[in-house]
Amino acid sequence: QVQPVESGGGLVQAGGSLRLSCQASGRTFSTGTMGWFRQAPGKEREFVAAITWSGGSVYYAYYADSVKGRFAISRDNGKNTVSLQMNSLKPEDTAVYYCAASSLWLRSGDYYSHRNTYDYWGQGTQVTVSS
């Protein structure tokens, strides 16, 4: 059983930065996809970023339009960890951020942004951006 565990959330002022990490214990994916989603109070869970990989050296990253140019997703293959570097944070980035994992290689369509694509989910970590 795969269990993603998020860390790194917190409180930051607008314009600041935070780095989230997600470690997927229980299994190492030689091919797969890990994504970040977020859910603000009263809103649906939405896609933020994802990274898909095949083997140890081929990676592709995807981003929601709202975070392009500000967020960066990366993967540490050896640690089975995915990180989300969040810069130039805005109050509207405030949400619970969830990490999700799939064993699928997602290079066609936009399945990486669909919640149903992912089989495993973390418990979430709170990110609060004050104005």
JSON list of C-alpha atoms in Angstrom, two decimals:
[
{"chain": "A", "resi": 1, "resn": "GLN", "atom": "CA", "xyz": [0.00, 0.00, 0.00]},
{"chain": "A", "resi": 2, "resn": "VAL", "atom": "CA", "xyz": [1.36, 3.41, -1.00]},
{"chain": "A", "resi": 3, "resn": "GLN", "atom": "CA", "xyz": [1.01, 6.25, 1.47]},
{"chain": "A", "resi": 4, "resn": "PRO", "atom": "CA", "xyz": [1.97, 9.76, 0.39]},
{"chain": "A", "resi": 5, "resn": "VAL", "atom": "CA", "xyz": [2.92, 12.00, 3.31]},
{"chain": "A", "resi": 6, "resn": "GLU", "atom": "CA", "xyz": [3.10, 15.77, 2.88]},
{"chain": "A", "resi": 7, "resn": "SER", "atom": "CA", "xyz": [5.22, 18.20, 4.85]},
{"chain": "A", "resi": 8, "resn": "GLY", "atom": "CA", "xyz": [6.30, 21.82, 4.69]},
{"chain": "A", "resi": 9, "resn": "GLY", "atom": "CA", "xyz": [3.08, 23.78, 4.97]},
{"chain": "A", "resi": 10, "resn": "GLY", "atom": "CA", "xyz": [2.73, 26.85, 7.14]},
{"chain": "A", "resi": 11, "resn": "LEU", "atom": "CA", "xyz": [1.98, 30.55, 7.35]},
{"chain": "A", "resi": 12, "resn": "VAL", "atom": "CA", "xyz": [3.75, 33.02, 5.08]},
{"chain": "A", "resi": 13, "resn": "GLN", "atom": "CA", "xyz": [3.23, 36.62, 4.01]},
{"chain": "A", "resi": 14, "resn": "ALA", "atom": "CA", "xyz": [2.20, 37.49, 0.50]},
{"chain": "A", "resi": 15, "resn": "GLY", "atom": "CA", "xyz": [5.22, 37.48, -1.80]},
{"chain": "A", "resi": 16, "resn": "GLY", "atom": "CA", "xyz": [6.99, 34.88, 0.29]},
{"chain": "A", "resi": 17, "resn": "SER", "atom": "CA", "xyz": [7.97, 31.30, -0.45]},
{"chain": "A", "resi": 18, "resn": "LEU", "atom": "CA", "xyz": [7.29, 27.83, 0.88]},
{"chain": "A", "resi": 19, "resn": "ARG", "atom": "CA", "xyz": [8.49, 24.39, -0.14]},
{"chain": "A", "resi": 20, "resn": "LEU", "atom": "CA", "xyz": [6.23, 21.39, 0.19]},
{"chain": "A", "resi": 21, "resn": "SER", "atom": "CA", "xyz": [7.50, 17.83, 0.11]},
{"chain": "A", "resi": 22, "resn": "CYS", "atom": "CA", "xyz": [5.74, 14.55, -0.41]},
{"chain": "A", "resi": 23, "resn": "GLN", "atom": "CA", "xyz": [7.27, 11.18, 0.29]},
{"chain": "A", "resi": 24, "resn": "ALA", "atom": "CA", "xyz": [5.46, 8.12, -0.99]},
{"chain": "A", "resi": 25, "resn": "SER", "atom": "CA", "xyz": [6.22, 5.22, 1.31]},
{"chain": "A", "resi": 26, "resn": "GLY", "atom": "CA", "xyz": [5.44, 1.58, 0.62]},
{"chain": "A", "resi": 27, "resn": "ARG", "atom": "CA", "xyz": [6.49, 1.38, -3.00]},
{"chain": "A", "resi": 28, "resn": "THR", "atom": "CA", "xyz": [8.96, 2.94, -5.42]},
{"chain": "A", "resi": 29, "resn": "PHE", "atom": "CA", "xyz": [7.50, 3.76, -8.81]},
{"chain": "A", "resi": 30, "resn": "SER", "atom": "CA", "xyz": [9.87, 3.24, -11.73]},
{"chain": "A", "resi": 31, "resn": "THR", "atom": "CA", "xyz": [7.15, 4.81, -13.85]},
{"chain": "A", "resi": 32, "resn": "GLY", "atom": "CA", "xyz": [4.45, 7.00, -12.43]},
{"chain": "A", "resi": 33, "resn": "THR", "atom": "CA", "xyz": [2.97, 10.38, -11.75]},
{"chain": "A", "resi": 34, "resn": "MET", "atom": "CA", "xyz": [2.70, 12.43, -8.61]},
{"chain": "A", "resi": 35, "resn": "GLY", "atom": "CA", "xyz": [0.58, 15.51, -8.36]},
{"chain": "A", "resi": 36, "resn": "TRP", "atom": "CA", "xyz": [-0.33, 18.34, -6.06]},
{"chain": "A", "resi": 37, "resn": "PHE", "atom": "CA", "xyz": [-3.89, 19.48, -5.61]},
{"chain": "A", "resi": 38, "resn": "ARG", "atom": "CA", "xyz": [-5.34, 22.10, -3.28]},
{"chain": "A", "resi": 39, "resn": "GLN", "atom": "CA", "xyz": [-8.65, 22.80, -1.69]},
{"chain": "A", "resi": 40, "resn": "ALA", "atom": "CA", "xyz": [-9.70, 26.14, -0.26]},
{"chain": "A", "resi": 41, "resn": "PRO", "atom": "CA", "xyz": [-12.67, 26.45, 2.13]},
{"chain": "A", "resi": 42, "resn": "GLY", "atom": "CA", "xyz": [-15.94, 26.15, 0.26]},
{"chain": "A", "resi": 43, "resn": "LYS", "atom": "CA", "xyz": [-14.25, 25.23, -3.01]},
{"chain": "A", "resi": 44, "resn": "GLU", "atom": "CA", "xyz": [-13.58, 22.05, -4.92]},
{"chain": "A", "resi": 45, "resn": "ARG", "atom": "CA", "xyz": [-10.19, 20.40, -4.90]},
{"chain": "A", "resi": 46, "resn": "GLU", "atom": "CA", "xyz": [-8.20, 21.71, -7.86]},
{"chain": "A", "resi": 47, "resn": "PHE", "atom": "CA", "xyz": [-5.10, 20.69, -9.74]},
{"chain": "A", "resi": 48, "resn": "VAL", "atom": "CA", "xyz": [-1.88, 22.58, -9.03]},
{"chain": "A", "resi": 49, "resn": "ALA", "atom": "CA", "xyz": [1.04, 20.68, -10.55]},
{"chain": "A", "resi": 50, "resn": "ALA", "atom": "CA", "xyz": [2.15, 17.20, -11.54]},
{"chain": "A", "resi": 51, "resn": "ILE", "atom": "CA", "xyz": [5.26, 15.39, -12.63]},
{"chain": "A", "resi": 52, "resn": "THR", "atom": "CA", "xyz": [5.27, 12.21, -14.66]},
{"chain": "A", "resi": 53, "resn": "TRP", "atom": "CA", "xyz": [8.31, 10.03, -15.21]},
{"chain": "A", "resi": 54, "resn": "SER", "atom": "CA", "xyz": [9.46, 6.89, -16.97]},
{"chain": "A", "resi": 55, "resn": "GLY", "atom": "CA", "xyz": [12.55, 5.16, -15.68]},
{"chain": "A", "resi": 56, "resn": "GLY", "atom": "CA", "xyz": [15.09, 7.28, -13.87]},
{"chain": "A", "resi": 57, "resn": "SER", "atom": "CA", "xyz": [15.76, 10.15, -16.24]},
{"chain": "A", "resi": 58, "resn": "VAL", "atom": "CA", "xyz": [12.69, 11.18, -18.24]},
{"chain": "A", "resi": 59, "resn": "TYR", "atom": "CA", "xyz": [10.43, 13.68, -16.54]},
{"chain": "A", "resi": 60, "resn": "TYR", "atom": "CA", "xyz": [7.65, 16.00, -17.62]},
{"chain": "A", "resi": 61, "resn": "ALA", "atom": "CA", "xyz": [6.05, 18.65, -15.45]},
{"chain": "A", "resi": 62, "resn": "TYR", "atom": "CA", "xyz": [2.62, 20.22, -15.72]},
{"chain": "A", "resi": 63, "resn": "TYR", "atom": "CA", "xyz": [1.14, 23.27, -14.02]},
{"chain": "A", "resi": 64, "resn": "ALA", "atom": "CA", "xyz": [-2.20, 24.97, -13.56]},
{"chain": "A", "resi": 65, "resn": "ASP", "atom": "CA", "xyz": [-2.29, 28.36, -15.27]},
{"chain": "A", "resi": 66, "resn": "SER", "atom": "CA", "xyz": [-2.76, 30.06, -11.91]},
{"chain": "A", "resi": 67, "resn": "VAL", "atom": "CA", "xyz": [0.65, 28.90, -10.66]},
{"chain": "A", "resi": 68, "resn": "LYS", "atom": "CA", "xyz": [2.78, 28.86, -13.83]},
{"chain": "A", "resi": 69, "resn": "GLY", "atom": "CA", "xyz": [5.95, 30.84, -13.39]},
{"chain": "A", "resi": 70, "resn": "ARG", "atom": "CA", "xyz": [5.60, 30.85, -9.60]},
{"chain": "A", "resi": 71, "resn": "PHE", "atom": "CA", "xyz": [5.59, 27.17, -8.60]},
{"chain": "A", "resi": 72, "resn": "ALA", "atom": "CA", "xyz": [8.05, 24.45, -9.57]},
{"chain": "A", "resi": 73, "resn": "ILE", "atom": "CA", "xyz": [7.63, 20.72, -9.08]},
{"chain": "A", "resi": 74, "resn": "SER", "atom": "CA", "xyz": [10.57, 18.36, -8.89]},
{"chain": "A", "resi": 75, "resn": "ARG", "atom": "CA", "xyz": [11.33, 14.76, -8.04]},
{"chain": "A", "resi": 76, "resn": "ASP", "atom": "CA", "xyz": [14.13, 13.15, -6.08]},
{"chain": "A", "resi": 77, "resn": "ASN", "atom": "CA", "xyz": [14.25, 9.71, -7.59]},
{"chain": "A", "resi": 78, "resn": "GLY", "atom": "CA", "xyz": [16.44, 8.20, -4.91]},
{"chain": "A", "resi": 79, "resn": "LYS", "atom": "CA", "xyz": [14.19, 9.34, -2.08]},
{"chain": "A", "resi": 80, "resn": "ASN", "atom": "CA", "xyz": [10.87, 8.69, -3.84]},
{"chain": "A", "resi": 81, "resn": "THR", "atom": "CA", "xyz": [10.00, 12.28, -2.99]},
{"chain": "A", "resi": 82, "resn": "VAL", "atom": "CA", "xyz": [8.32, 15.05, -4.91]},
{"chain": "A", "resi": 83, "resn": "SER", "atom": "CA", "xyz": [8.68, 18.70, -3.92]},
{"chain": "A", "resi": 84, "resn": "LEU", "atom": "CA", "xyz": [6.70, 21.79, -4.77]},
{"chain": "A", "resi": 85, "resn": "GLN", "atom": "CA", "xyz": [8.60, 25.07, -4.55]},
{"chain": "A", "resi": 86, "resn": "MET", "atom": "CA", "xyz": [6.10, 27.89, -4.21]},
{"chain": "A", "resi": 87, "resn": "ASN", "atom": "CA", "xyz": [7.32, 31.44, -4.80]},
{"chain": "A", "resi": 88, "resn": "SER", "atom": "CA", "xyz": [5.57, 34.81, -5.00]},
{"chain": "A", "resi": 89, "resn": "LEU", "atom": "CA", "xyz": [2.73, 33.43, -2.94]},
{"chain": "A", "resi": 90, "resn": "LYS", "atom": "CA", "xyz": [-0.62, 35.19, -2.98]},
{"chain": "A", "resi": 91, "resn": "PRO", "atom": "CA", "xyz": [-3.50, 35.13, -0.48]},
{"chain": "A", "resi": 92, "resn": "GLU", "atom": "CA", "xyz": [-5.52, 33.17, -3.04]},
{"chain": "A", "resi": 93, "resn": "ASP", "atom": "CA", "xyz": [-2.98, 30.34, -2.75]},
{"chain": "A", "resi": 94, "resn": "THR", "atom": "CA", "xyz": [-4.28, 29.68, 0.75]},
{"chain": "A", "resi": 95, "resn": "ALA", "atom": "CA", "xyz": [-5.60, 26.12, 0.88]},
{"chain": "A", "resi": 96, "resn": "VAL", "atom": "CA", "xyz": [-4.94, 22.61, 2.09]},
{"chain": "A", "resi": 97, "resn": "TYR", "atom": "CA", "xyz": [-2.45, 21.08, -0.31]},
{"chain": "A", "resi": 98, "resn": "TYR", "atom": "CA", "xyz": [-2.70, 17.38, -1.09]},
{"chain": "A", "resi": 99, "resn": "CYS", "atom": "CA", "xyz": [-0.16, 15.08, -2.65]},
{"chain": "A", "resi": 100, "resn": "ALA", "atom": "CA", "xyz": [-1.38, 12.25, -4.87]},
{"chain": "A", "resi": 101, "resn": "ALA", "atom": "CA", "xyz": [0.33, 9.32, -6.58]},
{"chain": "A", "resi": 102, "resn": "SER", "atom": "CA", "xyz": [-0.36, 7.13, -9.59]},
{"chain": "A", "resi": 103, "resn": "SER", "atom": "CA", "xyz": [1.58, 4.30, -11.23]},
{"chain": "A", "resi": 104, "resn": "LEU", "atom": "CA", "xyz": [0.66, 5.65, -14.68]},
{"chain": "A", "resi": 105, "resn": "TRP", "atom": "CA", "xyz": [2.89, 7.46, -17.18]},
{"chain": "A", "resi": 106, "resn": "LEU", "atom": "CA", "xyz": [0.76, 10.44, -18.25]},
{"chain": "A", "resi": 107, "resn": "ARG", "atom": "CA", "xyz": [2.00, 12.12, -21.41]},
{"chain": "A", "resi": 108, "resn": "SER", "atom": "CA", "xyz": [-1.18, 12.34, -23.42]},
{"chain": "A", "resi": 109, "resn": "GLY", "atom": "CA", "xyz": [-4.27, 14.38, -22.74]},
{"chain": "A", "resi": 110, "resn": "ASP", "atom": "CA", "xyz": [-4.70, 16.13, -19.42]},
{"chain": "A", "resi": 111, "resn": "TYR", "atom": "CA", "xyz": [-5.33, 13.13, -17.21]},
{"chain": "A", "resi": 112, "resn": "TYR", "atom": "CA", "xyz": [-2.63, 14.39, -14.85]},
{"chain": "A", "resi": 113, "resn": "SER", "atom": "CA", "xyz": [-5.04, 17.13, -13.75]},
{"chain": "A", "resi": 114, "resn": "HIS", "atom": "CA", "xyz": [-7.94, 14.78, -12.96]},
{"chain": "A", "resi": 115, "resn": "ARG", "atom": "CA", "xyz": [-8.43, 13.70, -9.37]},
{"chain": "A", "resi": 116, "resn": "ASN", "atom": "CA", "xyz": [-9.74, 10.29, -10.44]},
{"chain": "A", "resi": 117, "resn": "THR", "atom": "CA", "xyz": [-6.41, 9.51, -12.11]},
{"chain": "A", "resi": 118, "resn": "TYR", "atom": "CA", "xyz": [-4.69, 9.13, -8.77]},
{"chain": "A", "resi": 119, "resn": "ASP", "atom": "CA", "xyz": [-4.95, 6.04, -6.60]},
{"chain": "A", "resi": 120, "resn": "TYR", "atom": "CA", "xyz": [-3.21, 7.28, -3.48]},
{"chain": "A", "resi": 121, "resn": "TRP", "atom": "CA", "xyz": [-3.67, 10.49, -1.53]},
{"chain": "A", "resi": 122, "resn": "GLY", "atom": "CA", "xyz": [-1.99, 12.14, 1.41]},
{"chain": "A", "resi": 123, "resn": "GLN", "atom": "CA", "xyz": [-3.73, 13.75, 4.37]},
{"chain": "A", "resi": 124, "resn": "GLY", "atom": "CA", "xyz": [-2.91, 17.29, 3.27]},
{"chain": "A", "resi": 125, "resn": "THR", "atom": "CA", "xyz": [-0.90, 20.18, 4.64]},
{"chain": "A", "resi": 126, "resn": "GLN", "atom": "CA", "xyz": [-2.21, 23.68, 5.30]},
{"chain": "A", "resi": 127, "resn": "VAL", "atom": "CA", "xyz": [-0.73, 26.65, 3.47]},
{"chain": "A", "resi": 128, "resn": "THR", "atom": "CA", "xyz": [-1.86, 30.09, 4.61]},
{"chain": "A", "resi": 129, "resn": "VAL", "atom": "CA", "xyz": [-0.76, 33.26, 2.85]},
{"chain": "A", "resi": 130, "resn": "SER", "atom": "CA", "xyz": [-1.48, 36.49, 4.69]},
{"chain": "A", "resi": 131, "resn": "SER", "atom": "CA", "xyz": [-1.93, 39.81, 2.91]}
]
